[in-house]
Amino acid sequence: AQRVTQPEKLLSVFKGAPVELKCNYSYSGSPELFWYVQYSRQRLQLLLRHISRESIKGFTADLNKGETSFHLKKPFAQEEDSAMYYCALSGTGFQKLVFGTGTRLLVSP
Amino acid sequence: DAGVIQSPRHEVTEMGQEVTLRCKPISGHNSLFWYRQTMMRGLELLIYFNNNVPIDDSGMPEDRFSAKMPNASFSTLKIQPSEPRDSAVYFCASTSQGGKGFGGYTFGSGTRLTVV
């Protein structure tokens, strides 16, 4: 079974501080991992995916298969980063995405 | 492309009434998903379709919920009768299979349902 765990419901930091949003997954096969972001009352948007190994808006995430983690990081948080962040996993076969429960990031000035 | 289009954006209805939510996926996408978002439970997958065929409806809460996809460009999620606990934001998402890997979903703007 596929499962995604985001242990923190809320992460509150000051502007300029480093940010790490935790995501752990459970899947027996070879997963594809994603981070989605939802700004206030807007649609979910794809932020990044592990196969792209890209940096979007200063965020990066590295898939650690040993620790089954895909934590989202940013060295210096900005106020506009305040949003809801969802980690998601897709397994092999049909491309159903399983989402974590989300972490709300609040960046204060 | 206008993206995934959902209607209505907001719906307020009385308990017991029938509610129909609509979704138009991105042209060319052959998979469609309905999610429900609440503060308590986050994003829950209700049902998904592949090539207009329902693949897994195990997330549908109960028989009051039903979903259809009569063609590749339209899907509905119906709640009959509605109850206050159905109040949530309902998202539709679509994606295409094939190609080099799975690129993730494109979400609609959601329908905010309030049942009073």
PDB file of C-alpha atoms in Angstrom:
ATOM      1  CA  ALA A   1       0.000   0.000   0.000  1.00  0.00           C
ATOM      2  CA  GLN A   2       1.092   3.546  -0.656  1.00  0.00           C
ATOM      3  CA  ARG A   3       1.255   5.956   2.251  1.00  0.00           C
ATOM      4  CA  VAL A   4       2.620   9.447   2.705  1.00  0.00           C
ATOM      5  CA  THR A   5       3.238  10.962   6.110  1.00  0.00           C
ATOM      6  CA  GLN A   6       3.742  14.631   6.837  1.00  0.00           C
ATOM      7  CA  PRO A   7       4.254  14.786  10.586  1.00  0.00           C
ATOM      8  CA  GLU A   8       3.875  18.539  11.001  1.00  0.00           C
ATOM      9  CA  LYS A   9       0.509  20.233  10.558  1.00  0.00           C
ATOM     10  CA  LEU A  10       2.018  23.671  11.011  1.00  0.00           C
ATOM     11  CA  LEU A  11       5.516  25.038  10.601  1.00  0.00           C
ATOM     12  CA  SER A  12       6.090  28.613  11.634  1.00  0.00           C
ATOM     13  CA  VAL A  13       9.371  30.400  10.843  1.00  0.00           C
ATOM     14  CA  PHE A  14      10.675  33.917  10.493  1.00  0.00           C
ATOM     15  CA  LYS A  15      11.610  35.441   7.168  1.00  0.00           C
ATOM     16  CA  GLY A  16      15.142  34.513   6.185  1.00  0.00           C
ATOM     17  CA  ALA A  17      15.212  31.361   8.296  1.00  0.00           C
ATOM     18  CA  PRO A  18      15.807  27.931   6.745  1.00  0.00           C
ATOM     19  CA  VAL A  19      12.807  25.739   6.148  1.00  0.00           C
ATOM     20  CA  GLU A  20      12.449  21.974   6.042  1.00  0.00           C
ATOM     21  CA  LEU A  21       9.071  20.373   5.483  1.00  0.00           C
ATOM     22  CA  LYS A  22       9.198  16.697   6.293  1.00  0.00           C
ATOM     23  CA  CYS A  23       7.742  13.920   4.166  1.00  0.00           C
ATOM     24  CA  ASN A  24       8.115  10.190   4.649  1.00  0.00           C
ATOM     25  CA  TYR A  25       6.599   7.541   2.480  1.00  0.00           C
ATOM     26  CA  SER A  26       5.801   3.876   2.462  1.00  0.00           C
ATOM     27  CA  TYR A  27       5.864   1.972  -0.797  1.00  0.00           C
ATOM     28  CA  SER A  28       7.369  -1.358  -1.716  1.00  0.00           C
ATOM     29  CA  GLY A  29       8.236  -0.464  -5.290  1.00  0.00           C
ATOM     30  CA  SER A  30       9.989   2.417  -6.985  1.00  0.00           C
ATOM     31  CA  PRO A  31       8.053   5.592  -6.214  1.00  0.00           C
ATOM     32  CA  GLU A  32       7.747   8.936  -7.889  1.00  0.00           C
ATOM     33  CA  LEU A  33       7.510  11.760  -5.371  1.00  0.00           C
ATOM     34  CA  PHE A  34       6.025  15.207  -5.760  1.00  0.00           C
ATOM     35  CA  TRP A  35       5.502  18.385  -3.783  1.00  0.00           C
ATOM     36  CA  TYR A  36       2.359  20.432  -4.391  1.00  0.00           C
ATOM     37  CA  VAL A  37       1.699  23.905  -3.028  1.00  0.00           C
ATOM     38  CA  GLN A  38      -1.638  25.553  -2.346  1.00  0.00           C
ATOM     39  CA  TYR A  39      -1.690  29.292  -1.733  1.00  0.00           C
ATOM     40  CA  SER A  40      -4.631  30.723   0.153  1.00  0.00           C
ATOM     41  CA  ARG A  41      -7.897  29.545  -1.399  1.00  0.00           C
ATOM     42  CA  GLN A  42      -6.256  28.667  -4.687  1.00  0.00           C
ATOM     43  CA  ARG A  43      -5.792  25.464  -6.627  1.00  0.00           C
ATOM     44  CA  LEU A  44      -3.027  23.033  -5.893  1.00  0.00           C
ATOM     45  CA  GLN A  45       0.003  23.576  -8.075  1.00  0.00           C
ATOM     46  CA  LEU A  46       2.851  21.230  -8.777  1.00  0.00           C
ATOM     47  CA  LEU A  47       5.947  22.628  -7.106  1.00  0.00           C
ATOM     48  CA  LEU A  48       8.508  20.007  -7.987  1.00  0.00           C
ATOM     49  CA  ARG A  49       9.037  16.311  -8.607  1.00  0.00           C
ATOM     50  CA  HIS A  50      11.983  14.206  -7.685  1.00  0.00           C
ATOM     51  CA  ILE A  51      12.734  12.938 -11.196  1.00  0.00           C
ATOM     52  CA  SER A  52      13.350  16.477 -12.387  1.00  0.00           C
ATOM     53  CA  ARG A  53      15.893  17.261  -9.695  1.00  0.00           C
ATOM     54  CA  GLU A  54      15.085  20.925 -10.145  1.00  0.00           C
ATOM     55  CA  SER A  55      14.830  23.916  -7.854  1.00  0.00           C
ATOM     56  CA  ILE A  56      11.609  25.891  -7.979  1.00  0.00           C
ATOM     57  CA  LYS A  57      11.241  29.188  -6.112  1.00  0.00           C
ATOM     58  CA  GLY A  58      14.368  28.248  -4.170  1.00  0.00           C
ATOM     59  CA  PHE A  59      12.897  24.975  -2.944  1.00  0.00           C
ATOM     60  CA  THR A  60      14.649  21.642  -3.394  1.00  0.00           C
ATOM     61  CA  ALA A  61      13.821  18.103  -2.371  1.00  0.00           C
ATOM     62  CA  ASP A  62      15.977  15.014  -2.468  1.00  0.00           C
ATOM     63  CA  LEU A  63      14.620  11.508  -2.499  1.00  0.00           C
ATOM     64  CA  ASN A  64      16.310   9.401   0.161  1.00  0.00           C
ATOM     65  CA  LYS A  65      15.337   5.813  -0.467  1.00  0.00           C
ATOM     66  CA  GLY A  66      17.211   4.551   2.575  1.00  0.00           C
ATOM     67  CA  GLU A  67      15.200   6.759   4.884  1.00  0.00           C
ATOM     68  CA  THR A  68      12.116   6.714   2.626  1.00  0.00           C
ATOM     69  CA  SER A  69      11.975  10.473   2.816  1.00  0.00           C
ATOM     70  CA  PHE A  70      11.456  13.373   0.445  1.00  0.00           C
ATOM     71  CA  HIS A  71      11.864  16.463   2.594  1.00  0.00           C
ATOM     72  CA  LEU A  72      11.317  19.903   1.072  1.00  0.00           C
ATOM     73  CA  LYS A  73      13.946  22.497   1.866  1.00  0.00           C
ATOM     74  CA  LYS A  74      14.620  26.166   1.330  1.00  0.00           C
ATOM     75  CA  PRO A  75      17.624  27.976   2.809  1.00  0.00           C
ATOM     76  CA  PHE A  76      15.930  31.360   3.305  1.00  0.00           C
ATOM     77  CA  ALA A  77      12.164  31.521   3.694  1.00  0.00           C
ATOM     78  CA  GLN A  78      10.167  34.419   2.253  1.00  0.00           C
ATOM     79  CA  GLU A  79       6.767  35.691   3.376  1.00  0.00           C
ATOM     80  CA  GLU A  80       5.275  34.723   0.026  1.00  0.00           C
ATOM     81  CA  ASP A  81       6.181  31.104   0.751  1.00  0.00           C
ATOM     82  CA  SER A  82       3.363  30.972   3.280  1.00  0.00           C
ATOM     83  CA  ALA A  83       1.039  28.279   1.975  1.00  0.00           C
ATOM     84  CA  MET A  84      -0.110  24.710   2.384  1.00  0.00           C
ATOM     85  CA  TYR A  85       2.371  22.128   1.141  1.00  0.00           C
ATOM     86  CA  TYR A  86       1.429  18.587   0.197  1.00  0.00           C
ATOM     87  CA  CYS A  87       3.783  15.716  -0.439  1.00  0.00           C
ATOM     88  CA  ALA A  88       2.476  13.082  -2.861  1.00  0.00           C
ATOM     89  CA  LEU A  89       3.524   9.690  -4.121  1.00  0.00           C
ATOM     90  CA  SER A  90       2.811   7.777  -7.280  1.00  0.00           C
ATOM     91  CA  GLY A  91       3.651   4.131  -7.541  1.00  0.00           C
ATOM     92  CA  THR A  92       4.240   1.971 -10.573  1.00  0.00           C
ATOM     93  CA  GLY A  93       1.345   0.978 -12.745  1.00  0.00           C
ATOM     94  CA  PHE A  94      -1.646   3.283 -12.838  1.00  0.00           C
ATOM     95  CA  GLN A  95      -0.711   6.769 -11.849  1.00  0.00           C
ATOM     96  CA  LYS A  96      -2.807   7.330  -8.779  1.00  0.00           C
ATOM     97  CA  LEU A  97      -1.367  10.029  -6.535  1.00  0.00           C
ATOM     98  CA  VAL A  98      -1.569   9.551  -2.796  1.00  0.00           C
ATOM     99  CA  PHE A  99      -1.246  12.746  -0.790  1.00  0.00           C
ATOM    100  CA  GLY A 100      -0.041  13.415   2.705  1.00  0.00           C
ATOM    101  CA  THR A 101      -2.196  15.447   5.070  1.00  0.00           C
ATOM    102  CA  GLY A 102      -0.259  18.600   4.324  1.00  0.00           C
ATOM    103  CA  THR A 103       1.853  21.070   6.276  1.00  0.00           C
ATOM    104  CA  ARG A 104       0.933  24.704   6.600  1.00  0.00           C
ATOM    105  CA  LEU A 105       4.006  26.920   6.352  1.00  0.00           C
ATOM    106  CA  LEU A 106       3.713  30.316   7.942  1.00  0.00           C
ATOM    107  CA  VAL A 107       6.545  32.760   7.341  1.00  0.00           C
ATOM    108  CA  SER A 108       6.452  35.792   9.603  1.00  0.00           C
ATOM    109  CA  PRO A 109       8.234  39.105   8.935  1.00  0.00           C
TER     110      PRO A 109
ATOM    111  CA  ASP B   1      -5.467  25.567 -22.699  1.00  0.00           C
ATOM    112  CA  ALA B   2      -7.684  26.938 -19.936  1.00  0.00           C
ATOM    113  CA  GLY B   3      -6.683  24.166 -17.578  1.00  0.00           C
ATOM    114  CA  VAL B   4      -9.053  21.996 -15.594  1.00  0.00           C
ATOM    115  CA  ILE B   5     -12.357  23.828 -15.292  1.00  0.00           C
ATOM    116  CA  GLN B   6     -14.716  23.247 -12.402  1.00  0.00           C
ATOM    117  CA  SER B   7     -18.165  24.654 -11.786  1.00  0.00           C
ATOM    118  CA  PRO B   8     -19.634  26.096  -9.756  1.00  0.00           C
ATOM    119  CA  ARG B   9     -16.887  27.786  -7.748  1.00  0.00           C
ATOM    120  CA  HIS B  10     -19.158  28.050  -4.724  1.00  0.00           C
ATOM    121  CA  GLU B  11     -22.303  26.189  -3.827  1.00  0.00           C
ATOM    122  CA  VAL B  12     -24.511  26.707  -0.814  1.00  0.00           C
ATOM    123  CA  THR B  13     -27.381  24.309  -0.413  1.00  0.00           C
ATOM    124  CA  GLU B  14     -29.773  23.064   2.182  1.00  0.00           C
ATOM    125  CA  MET B  15     -29.475  19.666   3.769  1.00  0.00           C
ATOM    126  CA  GLY B  16     -31.322  17.057   1.756  1.00  0.00           C
ATOM    127  CA  GLN B  17     -30.902  18.778  -1.588  1.00  0.00           C
ATOM    128  CA  GLU B  18     -29.118  17.266  -4.552  1.00  0.00           C
ATOM    129  CA  VAL B  19     -25.786  18.804  -5.501  1.00  0.00           C
ATOM    130  CA  THR B  20     -23.968  18.325  -8.809  1.00  0.00           C
ATOM    131  CA  LEU B  21     -20.364  19.365  -9.276  1.00  0.00           C
ATOM    132  CA  ARG B  22     -18.884  19.572 -12.759  1.00  0.00           C
ATOM    133  CA  CYS B  23     -15.420  19.172 -14.200  1.00  0.00           C
ATOM    134  CA  LYS B  24     -13.878  19.641 -17.615  1.00  0.00           C
ATOM    135  CA  PRO B  25     -10.402  18.081 -17.800  1.00  0.00           C
ATOM    136  CA  ILE B  26      -7.563  19.296 -19.960  1.00  0.00           C
ATOM    137  CA  SER B  27      -8.019  18.252 -23.552  1.00  0.00           C
ATOM    138  CA  GLY B  28      -5.995  15.125 -24.249  1.00  0.00           C
ATOM    139  CA  HIS B  29      -5.781  14.050 -20.626  1.00  0.00           C
ATOM    140  CA  ASN B  30      -7.232  10.572 -20.232  1.00  0.00           C
ATOM    141  CA  SER B  31      -7.302  10.267 -16.452  1.00  0.00           C
ATOM    142  CA  LEU B  32      -9.560  12.244 -14.131  1.00  0.00           C
ATOM    143  CA  PHE B  33      -9.660  12.348 -10.359  1.00  0.00           C
ATOM    144  CA  TRP B  34     -12.092  13.747  -7.785  1.00  0.00           C
ATOM    145  CA  TYR B  35     -10.689  14.806  -4.403  1.00  0.00           C
ATOM    146  CA  ARG B  36     -12.313  16.211  -1.297  1.00  0.00           C
ATOM    147  CA  GLN B  37     -10.368  18.602   0.915  1.00  0.00           C
ATOM    148  CA  THR B  38     -11.226  19.283   4.543  1.00  0.00           C
ATOM    149  CA  MET B  39      -9.266  20.756   7.412  1.00  0.00           C
ATOM    150  CA  MET B  40      -9.481  17.552   9.397  1.00  0.00           C
ATOM    151  CA  ARG B  41      -8.632  14.997   6.726  1.00  0.00           C
ATOM    152  CA  GLY B  42      -6.687  16.903   4.097  1.00  0.00           C
ATOM    153  CA  LEU B  43      -7.013  15.639   0.520  1.00  0.00           C
ATOM    154  CA  GLU B  44      -9.002  12.454   0.091  1.00  0.00           C
ATOM    155  CA  LEU B  45      -9.267  10.692  -3.244  1.00  0.00           C
ATOM    156  CA  LEU B  46     -12.910   9.907  -3.910  1.00  0.00           C
ATOM    157  CA  ILE B  47     -12.833   8.286  -7.327  1.00  0.00           C
ATOM    158  CA  TYR B  48     -10.783   8.244 -10.489  1.00  0.00           C
ATOM    159  CA  PHE B  49     -11.430   7.470 -14.124  1.00  0.00           C
ATOM    160  CA  ASN B  50      -9.154   6.222 -16.851  1.00  0.00           C
ATOM    161  CA  ASN B  51     -10.394   6.637 -20.429  1.00  0.00           C
ATOM    162  CA  ASN B  52     -13.841   7.509 -19.034  1.00  0.00           C
ATOM    163  CA  VAL B  53     -14.068   4.257 -17.073  1.00  0.00           C
ATOM    164  CA  PRO B  54     -14.242   4.370 -13.259  1.00  0.00           C
ATOM    165  CA  ILE B  55     -11.215   2.529 -11.938  1.00  0.00           C
ATOM    166  CA  ASP B  56     -11.478   2.882  -8.177  1.00  0.00           C
ATOM    167  CA  ASP B  57     -14.366   4.376  -6.240  1.00  0.00           C
ATOM    168  CA  SER B  58     -13.332   3.014  -2.867  1.00  0.00           C
ATOM    169  CA  GLY B  59     -12.903   6.535  -1.560  1.00  0.00           C
ATOM    170  CA  MET B  60     -16.513   7.500  -2.158  1.00  0.00           C
ATOM    171  CA  PRO B  61     -17.903   8.023   1.349  1.00  0.00           C
ATOM    172  CA  GLU B  62     -21.251   6.365   0.876  1.00  0.00           C
ATOM    173  CA  ASP B  63     -24.035   5.666  -1.562  1.00  0.00           C
ATOM    174  CA  ARG B  64     -25.115   9.270  -1.495  1.00  0.00           C
ATOM    175  CA  PHE B  65     -22.111  10.032  -3.654  1.00  0.00           C
ATOM    176  CA  SER B  66     -21.934   9.117  -7.324  1.00  0.00           C
ATOM    177  CA  ALA B  67     -19.686  10.145 -10.202  1.00  0.00           C
ATOM    178  CA  LYS B  68     -19.928   9.834 -13.950  1.00  0.00           C
ATOM    179  CA  MET B  69     -17.748  10.543 -16.925  1.00  0.00           C
ATOM    180  CA  PRO B  70     -19.934  10.293 -20.026  1.00  0.00           C
ATOM    181  CA  ASN B  71     -17.151  11.452 -22.340  1.00  0.00           C
ATOM    182  CA  ALA B  72     -13.525  12.497 -22.325  1.00  0.00           C
ATOM    183  CA  SER B  73     -14.301  16.157 -21.709  1.00  0.00           C
ATOM    184  CA  PHE B  74     -16.806  16.082 -18.874  1.00  0.00           C
ATOM    185  CA  SER B  75     -17.348  14.555 -15.458  1.00  0.00           C
ATOM    186  CA  THR B  76     -19.857  15.074 -12.665  1.00  0.00           C
ATOM    187  CA  LEU B  77     -19.853  14.348  -8.960  1.00  0.00           C
ATOM    188  CA  LYS B  78     -23.321  14.162  -7.457  1.00  0.00           C
ATOM    189  CA  ILE B  79     -24.376  14.117  -3.823  1.00  0.00           C
ATOM    190  CA  GLN B  80     -27.949  13.130  -3.112  1.00  0.00           C
ATOM    191  CA  PRO B  81     -29.137  13.858  -0.501  1.00  0.00           C
ATOM    192  CA  SER B  82     -26.540  16.290   0.787  1.00  0.00           C
ATOM    193  CA  GLU B  83     -25.639  16.581   4.475  1.00  0.00           C
ATOM    194  CA  PRO B  84     -23.778  19.255   6.455  1.00  0.00           C
ATOM    195  CA  ARG B  85     -20.782  16.951   6.878  1.00  0.00           C
ATOM    196  CA  ASP B  86     -20.332  16.993   3.099  1.00  0.00           C
ATOM    197  CA  SER B  87     -19.219  20.609   3.350  1.00  0.00           C
ATOM    198  CA  ALA B  88     -15.730  20.753   1.874  1.00  0.00           C
ATOM    199  CA  VAL B  89     -13.770  21.864  -1.158  1.00  0.00           C
ATOM    200  CA  TYR B  90     -14.030  19.382  -3.988  1.00  0.00           C
ATOM    201  CA  PHE B  91     -11.169  19.321  -6.467  1.00  0.00           C
ATOM    202  CA  CYS B  92     -11.007  17.736  -9.862  1.00  0.00           C
ATOM    203  CA  ALA B  93      -7.646  16.882 -11.426  1.00  0.00           C
ATOM    204  CA  SER B  94      -6.548  15.381 -14.699  1.00  0.00           C
ATOM    205  CA  THR B  95      -3.419  13.885 -16.153  1.00  0.00           C
ATOM    206  CA  SER B  96      -2.271  11.968 -19.183  1.00  0.00           C
ATOM    207  CA  GLN B  97      -0.710   8.579 -19.163  1.00  0.00           C
ATOM    208  CA  GLY B  98       2.149   7.609 -21.365  1.00  0.00           C
ATOM    209  CA  GLY B  99       5.102   9.683 -22.347  1.00  0.00           C
ATOM    210  CA  LYS B 100       8.293   9.803 -20.357  1.00  0.00           C
ATOM    211  CA  GLY B 101       7.136   9.234 -16.842  1.00  0.00           C
ATOM    212  CA  PHE B 102       4.281  10.656 -14.875  1.00  0.00           C
ATOM    213  CA  GLY B 103       4.203  14.428 -14.741  1.00  0.00           C
ATOM    214  CA  GLY B 104       1.727  14.841 -11.958  1.00  0.00           C
ATOM    215  CA  TYR B 105      -1.778  16.210 -11.941  1.00  0.00           C
ATOM    216  CA  THR B 106      -3.274  19.493 -13.044  1.00  0.00           C
ATOM    217  CA  PHE B 107      -5.897  20.616 -10.565  1.00  0.00           C
ATOM    218  CA  GLY B 108      -8.986  22.689 -11.061  1.00  0.00           C
ATOM    219  CA  SER B 109      -9.823  25.645  -8.836  1.00  0.00           C
ATOM    220  CA  GLY B 110     -12.200  23.576  -6.773  1.00  0.00           C
ATOM    221  CA  THR B 111     -15.834  23.877  -5.747  1.00  0.00           C
ATOM    222  CA  ARG B 112     -16.448  25.100  -2.220  1.00  0.00           C
ATOM    223  CA  LEU B 113     -19.580  23.313  -1.029  1.00  0.00           C
ATOM    224  CA  THR B 114     -21.485  24.431   2.037  1.00  0.00           C
ATOM    225  CA  VAL B 115     -24.468  22.398   3.177  1.00  0.00           C
ATOM    226  CA  VAL B 116     -26.603  24.147   5.780  1.00  0.00           C
TER     227      VAL B 116
END
